[in-house]
C-alpha cells in the first residue's frame, strides 16, 4: 500500500514554528497592516494614533506595542460608537466591503452584544477550510468519511462555518445539529452512517446512557471511528477521554480555541497549532496585558492575528481563553507547537487567592466514576471570580449509595481536591439523574446569585 503523506499541506506544515515561518509571518503581517490602513477604518485610526507606519514596521515587538488588544469590550464600544448599528460597526473593522461578506456567525452574546465572525469566500477557502483540512487530515479524516455534525448550528461559528470547514478535506457533512435533539441525532446516524462524530464531549457522554434506550444500540455499535470534539473541554481531560473512547471504541480528538487539533498520542499533548502561516499566535499576561514569550510551559491569555483574511480580520484579538503552550517536539512527531486550554478568563474562580477552573474540578470528579455519575454543578453564591470558601459542589452519586458510604466518599473527594487543586470544597450530594443533562455546552455553574432579589424561582 502506498504510504500516505504526513501532512495535508506539505509546503507549509513542515515549516510550522520555525525561523523560516517567522519570516513568512512578518511578510504577511505587513500586508495585512497595509490593507487595514487602506480599508479598515477602525484599525487605520488606531495606527494613526499609535504612529504605526506598516511600510516601515520594524518587527513583531513594534506590532505588539502599537496595535491594541481587541476584546469583547472593544467590540461593545465600537458598536456603541455606531449607535448600536452592528453592520456599521462591522464595516469599520473589516478590510473589505460588506458586499464581499459571504457568511456571518457570532458568539452567543450572553455577556453583551454578540461578537461577529464574518467571512468572505476567500476567507472560507484560504483560511478557514485550509487550517481545518490540516487538522482533519491529522485526525485521520479522509474524503470517503461522513461527518455527523452535532454542534449547535444556529449562528455559532462551529455551526454552518464548521460544516464549511470540511469543504477542502472533502468529507461528506451530515449537518443534523444539536438543535435536532437526541432521538433525531441517533436516527440520522442510523440512516446515513456517519464515520466521524463532530460535536461536544458532553453530548457523547449523554449518548452513552441514551442510545440503548432510544435506538436499542450501544454507542460502540453506532459506527463512529473518529470523534472530533469541540466547543468545550473533553479530550483534554484524561478521565473523560478514556471513558468516551472505551464506550465508543473510537479515537477522540479535540479542536478549538484557535487553530488547534489534538494529535494521536494516547496521552493528551495539547492541540497542535496548525496555522502559523494563516494566523499569528501570541500570549499576554491576563492582568498586565504584557507579551509573554512562547516558551515551553508558558501560560497566558491567547491573542490571534489572522494573516490572510479580509472579513475575518482579527488583529491581536482575544476570545478570553487562557492557554499553556508546549514548544518542545511532540511525541507524535508532527509539527506545530501545542497549547492546552487552562480555562476561560470568564470561568476562572479564585478561592482564597487560588485560581481554579471548572474543567479541573470535573477532572477530579470523573476520577470517582462509577461511585459518582460524573455530573456536577459548582454553586456560586456571588458573581465570579471570587468565591467565599468553602467552594460548594453539587455532585450526583451513583445508585445505591447512602449514609456513611456517602460521607466517606465526600471526604475522599475533598481530600483529592485539596491535594490536586489546593482547595477544600464542600460536597453536596444529588440523586443520580437529578441534574439536568445539557445537549449544548456542559452547564457547570449553578448561579444562585442570579435568582437572588428577584421573584423568579427555579423549579
Ligand atoms: Zn502531537
XYZ file of C-alpha atoms and ligand atoms in Angstrom:
460
model
C 0.000 0.000 0.000
C 1.188 3.472 -0.823
C 2.339 5.461 2.207
C 0.083 8.434 2.937
C 1.666 11.847 3.150
C 2.060 13.061 6.767
C 0.508 16.489 6.234
C -2.361 17.972 4.293
C -0.191 20.911 3.262
C 3.309 19.604 2.536
C 4.551 23.095 1.689
C 3.572 24.906 4.908
C 3.112 22.373 7.697
C 6.740 21.180 7.832
C 7.700 24.840 8.473
C 5.395 25.461 11.448
C 7.119 27.107 14.411
C 10.463 27.619 12.586
C 12.527 30.809 11.934
C 11.625 30.483 8.254
C 7.944 30.589 9.227
C 8.536 33.781 11.230
C 9.749 35.416 8.004
C 6.600 34.338 6.171
C 4.511 35.680 9.063
C 6.261 39.073 9.066
C 5.803 39.464 5.324
C 2.091 38.613 5.587
C 1.592 40.745 8.689
C 2.916 43.818 6.852
C 0.479 43.167 4.018
C -2.412 42.854 6.484
C -1.482 46.143 8.162
C -1.189 47.921 4.799
C -4.612 46.570 3.885
C -6.016 47.674 7.269
C -4.685 51.195 6.755
C -6.408 51.384 3.377
C -9.665 49.565 4.110
C -10.418 49.033 7.818
C -11.129 52.476 9.357
C -11.076 51.235 12.957
C -7.512 49.916 12.586
C -6.423 52.800 10.345
C -7.362 55.249 13.126
C -5.505 53.116 15.679
C -2.331 53.097 13.559
C -2.563 56.843 13.070
C -3.000 57.369 16.813
C -0.188 54.991 17.778
C 2.122 56.172 14.975
C 2.478 52.843 13.226
C 3.545 53.004 9.592
C 3.021 49.499 8.188
C 5.519 50.093 5.381
C 8.210 50.664 7.992
C 7.188 48.009 10.533
C 10.397 47.084 12.377
C 9.228 43.738 13.771
C 6.778 41.850 15.968
C 7.722 43.971 19.009
C 6.576 47.164 17.337
C 3.376 45.451 16.211
C 2.630 44.351 19.799
C 3.437 47.786 21.141
C 1.270 49.727 18.681
C -1.718 47.517 17.950
C -4.105 47.460 20.898
C -5.658 44.189 22.066
C -9.139 43.680 20.631
C -11.508 42.272 23.240
C -15.242 41.829 23.628
C -15.209 45.235 25.369
C -13.521 46.807 22.313
C -16.308 45.477 20.116
C -19.020 46.631 22.526
C -17.544 50.112 22.489
C -17.286 50.187 18.694
C -20.954 49.153 18.435
C -21.913 51.886 20.915
C -19.984 54.460 18.863
C -22.021 53.338 15.850
C -25.275 53.885 17.783
C -25.870 50.177 18.129
C -25.672 49.557 14.380
C -23.842 46.217 14.184
C -23.346 46.323 10.411
C -21.860 49.788 10.569
C -19.528 48.665 13.373
C -18.508 45.566 11.424
C -17.793 47.690 8.356
C -15.314 49.698 10.458
C -13.185 46.716 11.350
C -13.086 44.556 8.237
C -10.714 45.058 5.311
C -13.297 44.598 2.565
C -16.757 45.872 1.753
C -19.824 44.386 3.439
C -20.910 43.216 -0.035
C -17.994 40.810 -0.156
C -19.018 39.105 3.102
C -20.341 35.633 2.451
C -21.441 34.500 5.919
C -21.633 35.961 9.418
C -21.679 33.855 12.565
C -21.490 35.264 16.075
C -20.712 34.450 19.665
C -23.784 33.773 21.779
C -23.635 37.246 23.307
C -24.612 36.027 26.760
C -22.441 38.732 28.318
C -23.237 41.623 25.960
C -23.692 42.147 22.243
C -22.699 39.102 20.159
C -19.252 39.385 18.550
C -19.251 38.690 14.808
C -17.206 36.274 12.756
C -17.557 37.434 9.164
C -16.053 35.526 6.246
C -15.560 36.279 2.582
C -15.455 33.300 0.218
C -11.688 33.709 0.126
C -11.522 33.688 3.954
C -13.551 30.486 3.989
C -11.312 28.805 1.448
C -7.813 30.044 2.198
C -8.052 30.497 5.950
C -10.924 28.516 7.432
C -11.166 25.391 5.293
C -7.370 25.358 4.934
C -6.466 25.099 8.619
C -9.395 22.752 9.186
C -8.238 20.489 6.355
C -4.824 20.268 8.019
C -6.354 19.229 11.345
C -8.866 16.865 9.738
C -6.063 15.143 7.833
C -4.002 14.751 11.021
C -7.081 13.301 12.785
C -7.388 10.658 10.069
C -10.456 12.136 8.350
C -10.455 11.418 4.619
C -12.661 12.211 1.614
C -14.585 8.926 1.995
C -15.678 9.789 5.551
C -19.128 11.049 6.540
C -19.267 13.576 9.366
C -22.295 13.696 11.662
C -22.229 17.380 12.625
C -23.856 17.576 16.072
C -22.794 21.030 17.249
C -25.366 23.801 17.546
C -25.955 25.200 14.048
C -27.801 28.418 14.768
C -25.460 31.391 14.195
C -22.465 29.870 16.011
C -19.084 29.713 14.295
C -18.763 25.955 14.732
C -22.218 25.539 13.167
C -22.549 26.351 9.466
C -18.975 27.642 9.144
C -17.932 24.452 10.977
C -19.681 22.432 8.248
C -17.966 24.503 5.532
C -14.665 23.761 7.260
C -14.826 20.239 5.805
C -15.066 21.516 2.229
C -11.356 21.092 1.449
C -10.833 17.742 3.102
C -13.769 16.524 1.036
C -15.612 14.506 3.682
C -19.420 14.384 3.426
C -21.100 16.515 6.092
C -24.416 15.467 7.669
C -25.458 18.699 9.428
C -28.041 17.361 11.884
C -27.092 19.896 14.571
C -27.521 19.806 18.342
C -30.914 21.506 17.932
C -32.267 18.231 16.490
C -32.052 16.625 19.964
C -31.083 13.090 20.883
C -33.634 10.953 19.083
C -33.289 12.636 15.697
C -29.497 12.721 16.027
C -29.450 8.968 16.672
C -31.957 8.197 13.880
C -29.993 10.352 11.415
C -26.850 8.439 12.313
C -28.736 5.174 11.776
C -29.818 6.265 8.291
C -26.676 7.939 6.960
C -23.966 6.076 8.857
C -21.530 8.802 9.838
C -17.984 7.592 10.413
C -16.938 10.769 12.178
C -18.744 12.462 15.072
C -18.307 16.237 15.289
C -19.783 17.718 18.445
C -19.399 18.261 22.155
C -17.937 15.673 24.506
C -20.909 16.189 26.828
C -23.306 15.001 24.102
C -21.078 11.938 23.578
C -21.286 11.239 27.309
C -25.053 11.706 27.245
C -25.491 9.330 24.289
C -23.735 6.552 26.208
C -26.780 6.499 28.508
C -29.368 7.347 25.861
C -28.516 5.265 22.764
C -29.573 1.912 24.306
C -32.889 3.430 25.460
C -33.668 5.363 22.259
C -32.421 3.127 19.427
C -31.627 -0.060 21.319
C -27.930 0.124 20.474
C -24.762 0.578 22.484
C -22.739 3.579 21.290
C -19.925 1.280 20.166
C -22.327 -0.065 17.514
C -23.191 3.366 16.082
C -20.350 3.205 13.539
C -18.127 6.125 14.561
C -14.377 5.686 14.019
C -13.319 9.216 14.867
C -14.797 11.536 17.486
C -13.854 15.152 16.819
C -14.846 17.256 19.791
C -15.223 20.999 20.029
C -16.880 23.803 21.976
C -15.938 22.528 25.426
C -13.104 20.667 27.119
C -13.203 16.894 26.829
C -10.360 15.155 25.032
C -8.010 17.145 27.234
C -9.472 15.631 30.396
C -7.855 12.160 30.586
C -10.719 10.625 32.578
C -13.344 11.866 30.096
C -11.276 10.795 27.064
C -10.725 7.310 28.495
C -14.423 6.856 29.316
C -15.635 8.036 25.881
C -13.029 6.201 23.762
C -13.746 2.963 25.608
C -17.524 3.304 25.250
C -17.400 4.144 21.517
C -14.395 2.045 20.510
C -13.198 5.110 18.582
C -10.379 7.649 18.701
C -11.168 11.025 20.235
C -9.595 14.320 19.169
C -10.339 17.873 20.060
C -10.177 21.184 18.283
C -10.958 24.741 19.207
C -9.968 27.985 20.909
C -7.763 28.720 17.927
C -6.303 26.783 15.013
C -5.502 23.665 17.003
C -6.103 19.932 16.813
C -5.010 17.317 19.310
C -2.838 14.508 17.976
C -2.760 10.736 18.063
C -0.654 10.481 21.244
C -2.650 8.380 23.704
C -1.595 10.698 26.500
C -3.016 14.148 25.713
C -0.308 16.535 24.492
C -2.483 19.580 23.881
C -3.582 20.832 20.473
C -1.025 21.418 17.734
C -1.345 24.926 16.270
C -1.548 24.056 12.581
C -1.757 27.511 11.002
C 1.265 29.762 11.729
C 1.167 30.982 8.132
C -2.515 31.998 8.359
C -2.638 33.287 11.948
C -0.058 34.733 14.320
C -0.361 33.401 17.879
C 0.550 35.407 20.980
C 0.264 35.108 24.736
C -0.120 38.056 27.085
C -0.399 38.344 30.839
C -4.161 38.383 31.601
C -3.704 41.184 34.154
C -0.990 43.462 32.737
C -1.552 42.563 29.024
C 2.230 42.453 28.568
C 3.553 39.951 25.988
C 4.702 36.563 27.300
C 7.408 34.762 25.260
C 6.271 31.467 23.677
C 8.497 29.220 25.775
C 7.755 25.656 26.826
C 5.205 25.738 29.661
C 4.311 29.462 29.342
C 0.756 30.427 30.322
C -1.271 33.450 29.311
C -4.249 34.950 27.529
C -4.229 33.973 23.857
C -4.388 36.543 21.057
C -4.810 35.826 17.336
C -3.868 37.930 14.335
C -5.055 36.444 11.084
C -2.586 36.820 8.236
C -4.545 36.190 5.042
C -8.136 37.249 5.699
C -10.305 40.187 4.633
C -13.523 39.929 6.674
C -12.346 37.641 9.485
C -9.968 40.470 10.176
C -8.650 39.704 13.635
C -5.817 41.834 14.975
C -4.468 40.802 18.382
C -7.960 39.588 19.159
C -8.679 37.891 22.469
C -11.556 35.485 22.977
C -10.764 35.409 26.702
C -9.068 31.993 26.706
C -6.120 31.215 28.947
C -3.634 28.840 27.279
C -0.490 26.993 28.239
C 1.974 26.314 25.408
C 4.419 23.487 24.812
C 7.185 24.184 22.334
C 9.294 21.028 22.766
C 8.822 18.477 19.948
C 5.744 16.289 20.414
C 5.994 12.502 20.794
C 3.746 12.153 17.728
C 6.487 13.719 15.602
C 4.121 16.210 13.971
C 4.916 19.904 13.621
C 3.304 22.865 15.372
C 3.717 23.955 18.967
C 0.936 22.741 21.256
C -1.442 24.530 23.571
C -3.787 23.434 26.295
C -6.767 25.477 27.388
C -6.191 26.237 31.032
C -9.541 27.979 31.334
C -11.578 30.952 30.302
C -10.736 34.268 31.796
C -14.533 34.376 32.490
C -14.725 30.902 34.106
C -11.807 31.421 36.403
C -12.637 31.151 40.094
C -10.494 32.442 42.907
C -10.764 30.628 46.215
C -8.506 32.209 48.862
C -6.369 33.565 46.028
C -6.001 30.124 44.391
C -7.036 30.080 40.708
C -9.357 27.182 39.928
C -11.044 26.235 36.663
C -14.250 24.169 36.344
C -12.531 21.723 33.966
C -10.047 20.766 36.681
C -12.877 20.180 39.146
C -14.665 17.989 36.582
C -11.433 16.074 36.066
C -11.231 15.144 39.735
C -14.925 14.230 39.947
C -14.625 11.995 36.866
C -11.874 10.056 38.648
C -14.555 8.855 41.077
C -16.819 7.288 38.417
C -18.580 4.779 38.926
C -19.154 5.896 42.545
C -20.440 9.169 41.054
C -22.154 9.688 37.679
C -19.768 12.457 36.625
C -22.479 15.151 36.552
C -21.831 18.144 38.780
C -22.634 21.795 39.414
C -20.453 24.426 41.000
C -22.680 26.537 43.211
C -21.911 30.256 43.032
C -23.483 32.437 45.738
C -21.712 35.542 44.440
C -20.643 36.553 40.911
C -17.249 35.027 40.000
C -14.274 35.030 40.096
C -14.064 35.450 43.898
C -15.570 32.613 45.924
C -16.045 32.812 49.665
C -14.816 29.412 50.910
C -15.767 26.670 51.004
C -16.454 26.206 47.299
C -19.725 24.263 47.100
C -20.016 21.484 44.532
C -23.206 19.552 43.877
C -22.284 16.036 42.755
C -24.504 13.194 41.581
C -23.702 9.981 43.425
C -24.218 6.520 41.972
C -27.339 4.418 42.504
C -27.479 2.633 45.885
C -25.005 4.754 47.838
C -26.303 6.174 51.144
C -25.370 7.460 54.595
C -21.930 6.521 55.831
C -20.707 5.479 52.384
C -21.564 8.943 51.026
C -19.881 10.720 53.938
C -16.712 8.724 53.332
C -16.836 9.422 49.586
C -17.346 13.164 50.139
C -14.336 13.152 52.421
C -12.255 11.292 49.838
C -13.212 13.752 47.054
C -12.393 16.757 49.258
C -9.019 15.256 50.143
C -8.207 14.678 46.475
C -9.173 18.233 45.530
C -7.131 19.581 48.399
C -4.112 17.635 47.147
C -4.524 18.312 43.419
C -6.206 21.712 43.251
C -5.328 23.201 46.666
C -8.963 23.839 47.543
C -11.183 22.302 50.241
C -14.664 22.102 48.739
C -17.944 21.204 50.372
C -19.597 18.307 48.520
C -23.390 18.428 48.372
C -24.940 15.201 47.149
C -27.564 14.982 44.403
C -29.602 11.881 43.492
C -28.444 10.051 40.337
C -30.112 11.517 37.240
C -31.392 14.597 39.082
C -29.131 17.178 37.413
C -30.359 18.318 34.011
C -28.336 16.893 31.090
C -27.463 19.524 28.528
C -27.054 18.931 24.792
C -25.206 22.180 24.469
C -22.169 23.359 26.319
C -21.946 21.423 29.560
C -23.606 23.556 32.197
C -21.187 23.721 35.092
C -22.394 26.588 37.251
C -25.463 26.980 39.404
C -25.628 30.754 39.683
C -27.545 31.256 42.928
C -26.774 34.985 42.892
C -28.751 35.459 39.652
C -32.028 34.447 41.305
C -31.356 36.448 44.471
C -33.570 39.513 44.918
C -35.962 38.556 42.127
C -39.370 36.919 42.335
C -38.299 34.351 39.748
C -37.733 30.923 41.225
C -36.164 27.961 39.541
C -38.145 24.738 39.866
Zn 1.451 15.539 18.908
